[in-house]
mmCIF file of C-alpha atoms in Angstrom:
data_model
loop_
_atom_site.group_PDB
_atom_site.id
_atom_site.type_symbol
_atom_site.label_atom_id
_atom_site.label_comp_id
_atom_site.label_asym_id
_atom_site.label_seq_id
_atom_site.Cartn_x
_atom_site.Cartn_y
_atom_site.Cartn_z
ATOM 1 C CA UNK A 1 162.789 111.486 70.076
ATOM 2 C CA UNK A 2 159.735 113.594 70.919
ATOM 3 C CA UNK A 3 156.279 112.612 72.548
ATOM 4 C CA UNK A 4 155.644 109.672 73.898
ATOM 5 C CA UNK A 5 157.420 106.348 72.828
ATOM 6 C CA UNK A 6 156.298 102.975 73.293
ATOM 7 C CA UNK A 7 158.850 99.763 72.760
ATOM 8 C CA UNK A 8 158.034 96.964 70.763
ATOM 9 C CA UNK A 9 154.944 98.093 68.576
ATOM 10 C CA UNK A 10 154.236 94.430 68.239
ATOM 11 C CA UNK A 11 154.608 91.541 70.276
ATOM 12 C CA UNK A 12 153.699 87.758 69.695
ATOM 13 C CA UNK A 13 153.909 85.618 73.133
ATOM 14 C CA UNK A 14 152.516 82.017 74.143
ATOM 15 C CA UNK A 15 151.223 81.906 77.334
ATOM 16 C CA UNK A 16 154.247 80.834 79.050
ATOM 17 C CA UNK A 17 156.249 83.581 78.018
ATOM 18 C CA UNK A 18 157.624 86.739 80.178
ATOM 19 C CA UNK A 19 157.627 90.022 78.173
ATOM 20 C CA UNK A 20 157.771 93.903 79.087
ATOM 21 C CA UNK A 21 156.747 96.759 77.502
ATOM 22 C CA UNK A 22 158.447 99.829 77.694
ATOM 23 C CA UNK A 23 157.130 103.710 77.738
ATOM 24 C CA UNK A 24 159.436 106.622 77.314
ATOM 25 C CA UNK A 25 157.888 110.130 77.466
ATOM 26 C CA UNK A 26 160.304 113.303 76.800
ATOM 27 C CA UNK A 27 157.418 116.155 77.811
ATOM 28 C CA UNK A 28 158.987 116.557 81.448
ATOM 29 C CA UNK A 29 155.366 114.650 82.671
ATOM 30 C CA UNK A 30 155.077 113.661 86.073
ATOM 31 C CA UNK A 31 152.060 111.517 85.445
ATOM 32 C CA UNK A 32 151.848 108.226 82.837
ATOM 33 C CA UNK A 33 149.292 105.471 82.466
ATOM 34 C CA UNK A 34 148.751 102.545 81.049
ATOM 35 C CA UNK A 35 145.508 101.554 78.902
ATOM 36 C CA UNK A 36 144.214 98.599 77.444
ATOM 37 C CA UNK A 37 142.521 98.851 73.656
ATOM 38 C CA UNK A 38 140.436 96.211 72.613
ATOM 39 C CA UNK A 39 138.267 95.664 69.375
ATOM 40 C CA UNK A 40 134.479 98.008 69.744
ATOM 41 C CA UNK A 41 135.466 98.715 73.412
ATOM 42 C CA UNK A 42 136.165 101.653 75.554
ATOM 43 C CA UNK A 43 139.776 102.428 76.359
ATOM 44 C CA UNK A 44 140.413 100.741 79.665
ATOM 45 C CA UNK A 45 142.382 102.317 82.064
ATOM 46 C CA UNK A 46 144.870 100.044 84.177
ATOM 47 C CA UNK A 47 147.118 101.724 85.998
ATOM 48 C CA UNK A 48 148.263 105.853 87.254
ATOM 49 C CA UNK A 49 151.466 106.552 88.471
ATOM 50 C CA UNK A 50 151.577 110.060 89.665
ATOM 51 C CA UNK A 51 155.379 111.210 90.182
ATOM 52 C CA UNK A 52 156.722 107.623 90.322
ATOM 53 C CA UNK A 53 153.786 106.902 92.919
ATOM 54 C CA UNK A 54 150.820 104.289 91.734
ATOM 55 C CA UNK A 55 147.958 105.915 92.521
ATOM 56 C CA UNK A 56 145.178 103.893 90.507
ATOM 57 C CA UNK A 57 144.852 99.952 90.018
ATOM 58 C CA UNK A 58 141.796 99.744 87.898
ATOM 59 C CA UNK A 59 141.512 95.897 89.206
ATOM 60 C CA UNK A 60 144.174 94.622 86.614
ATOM 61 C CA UNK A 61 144.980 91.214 87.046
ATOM 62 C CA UNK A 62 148.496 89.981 88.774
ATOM 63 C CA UNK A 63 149.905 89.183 85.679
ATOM 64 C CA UNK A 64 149.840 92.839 84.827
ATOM 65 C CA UNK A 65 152.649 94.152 86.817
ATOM 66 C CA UNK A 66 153.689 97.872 86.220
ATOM 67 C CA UNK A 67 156.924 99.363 87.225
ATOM 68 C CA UNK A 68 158.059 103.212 87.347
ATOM 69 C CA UNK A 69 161.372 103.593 87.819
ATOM 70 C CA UNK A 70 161.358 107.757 86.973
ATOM 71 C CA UNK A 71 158.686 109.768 86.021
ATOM 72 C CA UNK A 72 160.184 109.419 82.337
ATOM 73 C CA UNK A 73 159.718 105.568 82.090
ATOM 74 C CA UNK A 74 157.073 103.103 82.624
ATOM 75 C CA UNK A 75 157.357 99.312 82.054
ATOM 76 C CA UNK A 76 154.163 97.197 81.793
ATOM 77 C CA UNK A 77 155.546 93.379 82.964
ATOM 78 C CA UNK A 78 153.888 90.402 81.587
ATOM 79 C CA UNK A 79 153.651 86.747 82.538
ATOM 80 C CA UNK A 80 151.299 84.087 82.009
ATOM 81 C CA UNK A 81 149.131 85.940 79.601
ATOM 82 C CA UNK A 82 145.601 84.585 78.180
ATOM 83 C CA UNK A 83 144.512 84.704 74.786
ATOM 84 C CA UNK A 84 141.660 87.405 75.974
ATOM 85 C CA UNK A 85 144.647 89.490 76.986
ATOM 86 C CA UNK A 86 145.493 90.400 73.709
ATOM 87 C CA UNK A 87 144.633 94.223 72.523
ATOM 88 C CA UNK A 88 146.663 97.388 72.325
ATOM 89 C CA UNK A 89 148.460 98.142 75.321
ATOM 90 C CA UNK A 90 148.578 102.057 75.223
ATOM 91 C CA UNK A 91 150.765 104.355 77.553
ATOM 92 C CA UNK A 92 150.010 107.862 77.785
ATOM 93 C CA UNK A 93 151.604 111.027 80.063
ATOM 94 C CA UNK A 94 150.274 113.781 81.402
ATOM 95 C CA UNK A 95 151.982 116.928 83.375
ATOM 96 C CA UNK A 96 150.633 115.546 86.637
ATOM 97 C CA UNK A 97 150.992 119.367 88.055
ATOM 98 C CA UNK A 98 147.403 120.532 88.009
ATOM 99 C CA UNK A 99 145.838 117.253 88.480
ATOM 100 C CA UNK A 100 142.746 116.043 87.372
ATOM 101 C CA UNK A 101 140.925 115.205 83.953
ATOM 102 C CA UNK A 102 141.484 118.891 83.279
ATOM 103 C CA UNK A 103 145.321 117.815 82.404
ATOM 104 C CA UNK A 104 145.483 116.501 78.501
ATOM 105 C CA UNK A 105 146.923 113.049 78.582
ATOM 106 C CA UNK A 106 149.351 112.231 75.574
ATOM 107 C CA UNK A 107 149.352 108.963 74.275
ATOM 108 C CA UNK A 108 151.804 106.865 72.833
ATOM 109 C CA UNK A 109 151.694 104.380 69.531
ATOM 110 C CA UNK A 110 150.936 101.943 71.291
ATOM 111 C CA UNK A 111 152.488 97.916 71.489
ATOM 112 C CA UNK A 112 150.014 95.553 69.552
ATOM 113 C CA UNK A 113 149.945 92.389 71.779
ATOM 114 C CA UNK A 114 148.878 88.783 70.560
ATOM 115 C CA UNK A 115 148.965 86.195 72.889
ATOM 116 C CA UNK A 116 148.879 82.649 71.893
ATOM 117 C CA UNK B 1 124.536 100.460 81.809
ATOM 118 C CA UNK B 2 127.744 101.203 80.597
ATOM 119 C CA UNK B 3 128.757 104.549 81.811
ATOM 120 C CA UNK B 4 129.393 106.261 78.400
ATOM 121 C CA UNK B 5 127.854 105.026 75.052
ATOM 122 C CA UNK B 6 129.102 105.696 71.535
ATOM 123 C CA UNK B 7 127.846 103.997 68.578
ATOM 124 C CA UNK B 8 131.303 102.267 66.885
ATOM 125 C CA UNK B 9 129.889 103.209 63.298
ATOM 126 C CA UNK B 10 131.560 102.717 60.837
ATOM 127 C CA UNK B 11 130.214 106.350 59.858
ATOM 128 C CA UNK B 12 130.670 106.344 55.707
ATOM 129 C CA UNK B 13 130.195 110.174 54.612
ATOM 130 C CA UNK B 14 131.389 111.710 50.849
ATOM 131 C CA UNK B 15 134.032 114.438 51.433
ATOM 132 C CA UNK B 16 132.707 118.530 52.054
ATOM 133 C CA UNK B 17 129.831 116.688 54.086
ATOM 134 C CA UNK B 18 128.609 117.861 57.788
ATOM 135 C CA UNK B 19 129.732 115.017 59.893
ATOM 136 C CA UNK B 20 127.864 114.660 63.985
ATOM 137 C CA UNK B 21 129.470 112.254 66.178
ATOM 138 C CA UNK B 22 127.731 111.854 69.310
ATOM 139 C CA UNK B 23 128.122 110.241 72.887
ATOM 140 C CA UNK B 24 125.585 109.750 75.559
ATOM 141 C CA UNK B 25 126.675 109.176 79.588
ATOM 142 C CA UNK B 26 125.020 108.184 82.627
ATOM 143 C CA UNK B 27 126.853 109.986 85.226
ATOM 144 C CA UNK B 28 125.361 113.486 85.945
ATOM 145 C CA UNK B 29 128.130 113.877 87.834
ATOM 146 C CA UNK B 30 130.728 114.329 84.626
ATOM 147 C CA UNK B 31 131.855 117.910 84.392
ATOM 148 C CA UNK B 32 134.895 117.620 81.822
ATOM 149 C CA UNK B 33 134.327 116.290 77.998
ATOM 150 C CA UNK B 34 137.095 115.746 75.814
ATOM 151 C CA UNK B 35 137.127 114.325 72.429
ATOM 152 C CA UNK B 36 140.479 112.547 70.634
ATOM 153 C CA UNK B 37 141.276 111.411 67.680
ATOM 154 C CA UNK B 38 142.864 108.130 66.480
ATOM 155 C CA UNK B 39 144.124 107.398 63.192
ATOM 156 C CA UNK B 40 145.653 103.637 62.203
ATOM 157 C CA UNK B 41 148.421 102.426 63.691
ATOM 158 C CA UNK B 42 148.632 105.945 66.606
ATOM 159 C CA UNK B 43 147.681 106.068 69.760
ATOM 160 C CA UNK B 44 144.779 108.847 70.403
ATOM 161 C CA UNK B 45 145.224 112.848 70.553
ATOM 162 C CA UNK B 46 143.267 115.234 72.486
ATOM 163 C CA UNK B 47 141.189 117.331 69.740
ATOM 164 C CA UNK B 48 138.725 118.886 71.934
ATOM 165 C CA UNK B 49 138.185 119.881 75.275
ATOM 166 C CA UNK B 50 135.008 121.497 76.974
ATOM 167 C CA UNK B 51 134.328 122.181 80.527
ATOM 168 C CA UNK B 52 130.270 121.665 81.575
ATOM 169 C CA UNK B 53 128.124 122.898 79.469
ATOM 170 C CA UNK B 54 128.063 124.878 75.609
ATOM 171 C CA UNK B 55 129.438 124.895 72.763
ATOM 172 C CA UNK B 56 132.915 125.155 71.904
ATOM 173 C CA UNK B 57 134.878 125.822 68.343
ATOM 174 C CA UNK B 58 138.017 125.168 66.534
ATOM 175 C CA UNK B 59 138.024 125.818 62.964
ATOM 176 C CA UNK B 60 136.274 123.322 61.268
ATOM 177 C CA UNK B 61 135.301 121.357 64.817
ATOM 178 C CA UNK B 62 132.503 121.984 66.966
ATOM 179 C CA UNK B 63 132.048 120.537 70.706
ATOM 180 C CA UNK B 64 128.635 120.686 72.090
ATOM 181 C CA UNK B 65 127.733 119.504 75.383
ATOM 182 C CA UNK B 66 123.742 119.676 76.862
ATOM 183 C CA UNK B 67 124.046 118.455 80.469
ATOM 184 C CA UNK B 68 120.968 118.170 80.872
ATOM 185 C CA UNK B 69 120.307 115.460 78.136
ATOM 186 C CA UNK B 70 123.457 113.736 79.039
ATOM 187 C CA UNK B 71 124.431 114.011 75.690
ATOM 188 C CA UNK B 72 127.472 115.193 74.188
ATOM 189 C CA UNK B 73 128.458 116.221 70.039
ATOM 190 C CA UNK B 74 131.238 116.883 67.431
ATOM 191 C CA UNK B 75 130.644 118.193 64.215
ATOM 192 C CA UNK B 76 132.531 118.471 61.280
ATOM 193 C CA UNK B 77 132.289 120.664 59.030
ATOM 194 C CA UNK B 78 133.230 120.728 55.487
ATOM 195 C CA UNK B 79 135.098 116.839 56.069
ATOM 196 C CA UNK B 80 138.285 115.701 54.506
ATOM 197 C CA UNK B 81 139.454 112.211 53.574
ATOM 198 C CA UNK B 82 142.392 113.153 56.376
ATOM 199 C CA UNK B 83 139.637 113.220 58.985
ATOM 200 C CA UNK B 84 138.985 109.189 58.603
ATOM 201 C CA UNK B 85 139.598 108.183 62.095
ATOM 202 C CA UNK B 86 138.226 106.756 65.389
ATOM 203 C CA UNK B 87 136.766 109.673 67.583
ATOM 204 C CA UNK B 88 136.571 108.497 71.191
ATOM 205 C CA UNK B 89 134.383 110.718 73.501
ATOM 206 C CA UNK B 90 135.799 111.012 77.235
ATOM 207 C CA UNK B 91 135.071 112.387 80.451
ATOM 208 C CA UNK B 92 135.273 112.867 84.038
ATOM 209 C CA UNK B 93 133.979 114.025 87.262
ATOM 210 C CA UNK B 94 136.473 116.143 89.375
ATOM 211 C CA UNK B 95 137.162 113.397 91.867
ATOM 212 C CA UNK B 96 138.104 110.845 89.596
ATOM 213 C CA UNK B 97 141.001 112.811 89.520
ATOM 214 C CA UNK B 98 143.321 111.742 86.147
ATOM 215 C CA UNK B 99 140.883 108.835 85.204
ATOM 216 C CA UNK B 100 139.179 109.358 82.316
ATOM 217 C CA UNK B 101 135.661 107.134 81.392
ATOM 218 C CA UNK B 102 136.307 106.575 77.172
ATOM 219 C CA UNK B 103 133.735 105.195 75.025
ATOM 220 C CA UNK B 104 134.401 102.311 72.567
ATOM 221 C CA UNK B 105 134.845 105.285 69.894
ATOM 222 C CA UNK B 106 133.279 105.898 66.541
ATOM 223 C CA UNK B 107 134.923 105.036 62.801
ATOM 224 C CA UNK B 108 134.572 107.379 60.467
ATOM 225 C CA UNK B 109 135.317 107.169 56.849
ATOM 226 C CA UNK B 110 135.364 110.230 54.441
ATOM 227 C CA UNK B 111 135.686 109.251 50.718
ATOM 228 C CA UNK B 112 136.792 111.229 48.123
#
């Protein structure tokens, strides 16, 4: 596996349900994210971790709950989702050495959420 | 105001065509401008990367940035059908250190 892998790429859950999405990066990154993609708007950032560390919470809702166990995995938790949550949850890495916009974030596939 | 502003398209353009792709920002502040890439079904991929103001090329790709017009460009030059994508503009101050502001990204289709 190279890059930056993301686990499922799609995901169906009612509203009830309690999923997690998983993020594997093999670049040796000390930095991953999560973003939210929806339909004809901006990528919105949720969360930074910065060697294991959160260092951003974008104002994501409590029933967003991240988790970085190593700087090689990030799980996004999920509970109680609403219909509006649904998009493309995107996780991306960066080498989290120099810091900064200046460091090129790689992203993964993505996991395609629907929530019922 | 939203921050950055990028018109979603869809830009429609016949192949060997000059293709611009433009963003427009509010922030005078935003020093660093990247553009990605993002075909169907990926997740986007740094293309181009340009630091204040100027121009900035890679083969067929062109990065322009004019600070003082808050206004940012790609160009394509001599477009393929493989370059059908969504281009999302991005940028940043220094101190927002690893966020990145994205616009909503531009569709373009190059036919054949």
């Amino acid at each position: 596996e190279t890059g930056v892998t993301q686990t499922p790429r799609h995901l169906v859950m009612g509203m009830t349900n309690k999923k997690s999405l998983k993020c594997e990066q093999h670049l040796g990154h000390n930095a991953m994210y999560w973003y939210k993609q929806s339909a004809k708007k901006p990528l919105e950032l949720m969360f930074v971790y910065n060697f294991k560390e959160q260092t951003e919470n974008n104002s994501v809702p409590s029933r967003f709950s991240p988790e970085c166990p190593n700087s090689s995995h990030l799980f996004l938790h999920l509970h109680t989702l609403q219909p509006e949550d649904s998009a493309l949850y995107l996780c991306a890495s960066s080498q989290g050495q120099v810091g900064g916009p200046r460091e090129t974030q790689y992203f993964g596939p993505g996991t395609r959420l629907l929530v019922l | 105001q939203k921050e950055v502003e990028q018109d979603p398209g869809p830009l429609s353009v016949p192949e060997g065509a000059i293709v611009s792709l433009n963003c427009t920002y509010s922030n005078s502040a935003f020093q660093y401008f990247m553009w990605y890439r993002q075909y169907s079904r990926k997740g986007p991929e740094l293309l181009m990367y340009t630091y204040s103001s100027g121009n900035k090329e890679d083969g067929r790709f062109t990065a322009q940035v004019d600070k003082s017009s808050k206004y940012i460009s790609l160009f394509i030059r001599d477009s393929q059908p493989s370059d059908s994508a969504t281009y999302l503009c991005a940028m940043s101050p220094p101190e927002y250190g690893n966020k990145l502001v994205f616009g909503a990204g531009t569709i373009l289709r190059v036919k054949s």
